[in-house]
Amino acid sequence: MTGARTDLDALRNKIAASQTSWLVADSGKVAEQNNRLEVWGNVHVTTRDSVKLDTESLKWDQNKNKVVTNDYVEIHTKTDFVRGYGFESDRTLKE
């Protein structure tokens, strides 16, 4: 079984390397026909660069590569802390 374990580890590492952000929320829905995701309730996003975003709701349009919320937002980076209402960015939270 060692070979199977190695294959699973390689697959897990490949998937992790392709991720740019991790998202956790209480609830959500996916609209597959138009590549959109909507989540709400204790939304937490962490990027590969350790940028953290906390809000109550978030919408992601994969076709436009945009994340959007009109709710209160807190953003933590290695050097800054920003808070306010409303936010729009790309999925890496860099633009």
mmCIF file of C-alpha atoms in Angstrom:
data_model
loop_
_atom_site.group_PDB
_atom_site.id
_atom_site.type_symbol
_atom_site.label_atom_id
_atom_site.label_comp_id
_atom_site.label_asym_id
_atom_site.label_seq_id
_atom_site.Cartn_x
_atom_site.Cartn_y
_atom_site.Cartn_z
ATOM 1 C CA MET A 1 0.000 0.000 0.000
ATOM 2 C CA THR A 2 2.976 2.331 0.130
ATOM 3 C CA GLY A 3 2.675 3.102 -3.586
ATOM 4 C CA ALA A 4 -1.019 4.010 -3.207
ATOM 5 C CA ARG A 5 -0.195 6.267 -0.271
ATOM 6 C CA THR A 6 2.493 8.044 -2.296
ATOM 7 C CA ASP A 7 0.068 8.561 -5.195
ATOM 8 C CA LEU A 8 -2.530 10.055 -2.847
ATOM 9 C CA ASP A 9 0.059 12.336 -1.282
ATOM 10 C CA ALA A 10 1.188 13.509 -4.740
ATOM 11 C CA LEU A 11 -2.413 14.214 -5.753
ATOM 12 C CA ARG A 12 -3.096 16.097 -2.507
ATOM 13 C CA ASN A 13 0.049 18.198 -3.014
ATOM 14 C CA LYS A 14 -0.915 18.964 -6.626
ATOM 15 C CA ILE A 15 -4.398 20.115 -5.576
ATOM 16 C CA ALA A 16 -3.016 22.255 -2.736
ATOM 17 C CA ALA A 17 -0.465 23.872 -5.070
ATOM 18 C CA SER A 18 -3.225 24.938 -7.466
ATOM 19 C CA GLN A 19 -5.371 26.608 -4.807
ATOM 20 C CA THR A 20 -5.141 30.359 -4.414
ATOM 21 C CA SER A 21 -7.680 30.806 -1.596
ATOM 22 C CA TRP A 22 -9.528 28.840 1.059
ATOM 23 C CA LEU A 23 -13.078 29.699 2.058
ATOM 24 C CA VAL A 24 -15.204 28.750 5.076
ATOM 25 C CA ALA A 25 -18.819 29.842 5.629
ATOM 26 C CA ASP A 26 -21.936 28.678 7.444
ATOM 27 C CA SER A 27 -23.985 28.332 4.240
ATOM 28 C CA GLY A 28 -23.709 28.720 0.518
ATOM 29 C CA LYS A 29 -24.959 27.839 -2.913
ATOM 30 C CA VAL A 30 -23.362 27.186 -6.280
ATOM 31 C CA ALA A 31 -24.912 28.204 -9.591
ATOM 32 C CA GLU A 32 -23.036 25.857 -11.923
ATOM 33 C CA GLN A 33 -24.766 27.116 -15.073
ATOM 34 C CA ASN A 34 -23.117 30.544 -14.709
ATOM 35 C CA ASN A 35 -20.071 29.650 -12.547
ATOM 36 C CA ARG A 36 -21.101 31.651 -9.491
ATOM 37 C CA LEU A 37 -20.769 30.947 -5.804
ATOM 38 C CA GLU A 38 -22.608 32.727 -3.007
ATOM 39 C CA VAL A 39 -21.805 32.142 0.681
ATOM 40 C CA TRP A 40 -23.099 33.702 3.886
ATOM 41 C CA GLY A 41 -22.719 33.516 7.630
ATOM 42 C CA ASN A 42 -19.286 33.855 9.243
ATOM 43 C CA VAL A 43 -17.415 33.998 5.944
ATOM 44 C CA HIS A 44 -13.654 33.598 6.255
ATOM 45 C CA VAL A 45 -11.253 33.628 3.289
ATOM 46 C CA THR A 46 -7.518 33.011 3.523
ATOM 47 C CA THR A 47 -5.251 33.360 0.504
ATOM 48 C CA ARG A 48 -2.021 31.528 -0.210
ATOM 49 C CA ASP A 49 -0.241 34.794 0.763
ATOM 50 C CA SER A 50 -1.947 34.730 4.196
ATOM 51 C CA VAL A 51 -4.330 37.604 3.448
ATOM 52 C CA LYS A 52 -7.455 37.068 5.571
ATOM 53 C CA LEU A 53 -10.899 38.431 4.814
ATOM 54 C CA ASP A 54 -13.845 38.212 7.232
ATOM 55 C CA THR A 55 -17.399 39.228 6.317
ATOM 56 C CA GLU A 56 -21.007 38.031 6.529
ATOM 57 C CA SER A 57 -21.589 37.302 2.831
ATOM 58 C CA LEU A 58 -19.562 36.973 -0.332
ATOM 59 C CA LYS A 59 -20.278 36.340 -4.004
ATOM 60 C CA TRP A 60 -17.715 34.927 -6.437
ATOM 61 C CA ASP A 61 -18.170 35.124 -10.196
ATOM 62 C CA GLN A 62 -15.658 32.722 -11.681
ATOM 63 C CA ASN A 63 -16.173 34.016 -15.231
ATOM 64 C CA LYS A 64 -15.209 37.554 -14.169
ATOM 65 C CA ASN A 65 -12.723 36.361 -11.510
ATOM 66 C CA LYS A 66 -14.380 38.728 -9.001
ATOM 67 C CA VAL A 67 -15.376 38.428 -5.357
ATOM 68 C CA VAL A 68 -17.864 40.983 -4.051
ATOM 69 C CA THR A 69 -19.679 41.873 -0.836
ATOM 70 C CA ASN A 70 -21.656 44.872 0.345
ATOM 71 C CA ASP A 71 -21.373 43.826 4.006
ATOM 72 C CA TYR A 72 -18.901 44.890 6.680
ATOM 73 C CA VAL A 73 -15.423 43.544 5.868
ATOM 74 C CA GLU A 74 -12.175 43.121 7.775
ATOM 75 C CA ILE A 75 -8.997 42.406 5.820
ATOM 76 C CA HIS A 76 -5.765 41.397 7.494
ATOM 77 C CA THR A 77 -2.445 41.298 5.633
ATOM 78 C CA LYS A 78 1.059 40.828 6.989
ATOM 79 C CA THR A 79 1.410 44.608 7.321
ATOM 80 C CA ASP A 80 -2.096 46.126 7.252
ATOM 81 C CA PHE A 81 -5.568 45.918 8.747
ATOM 82 C CA VAL A 82 -8.437 47.416 6.751
ATOM 83 C CA ARG A 83 -12.135 47.484 7.602
ATOM 84 C CA GLY A 84 -15.217 49.006 6.094
ATOM 85 C CA TYR A 85 -18.366 48.294 4.124
ATOM 86 C CA GLY A 86 -18.275 46.804 0.659
ATOM 87 C CA PHE A 87 -15.450 45.086 -1.158
ATOM 88 C CA GLU A 88 -14.565 43.968 -4.689
ATOM 89 C CA SER A 89 -11.432 42.130 -5.756
ATOM 90 C CA ASP A 90 -10.053 39.209 -7.726
ATOM 91 C CA ARG A 91 -10.006 35.783 -6.073
ATOM 92 C CA THR A 92 -6.470 36.286 -4.751
ATOM 93 C CA LEU A 93 -7.606 39.489 -2.970
ATOM 94 C CA LYS A 94 -4.757 41.398 -4.634
ATOM 95 C CA GLU A 95 -6.685 43.580 -7.107
#
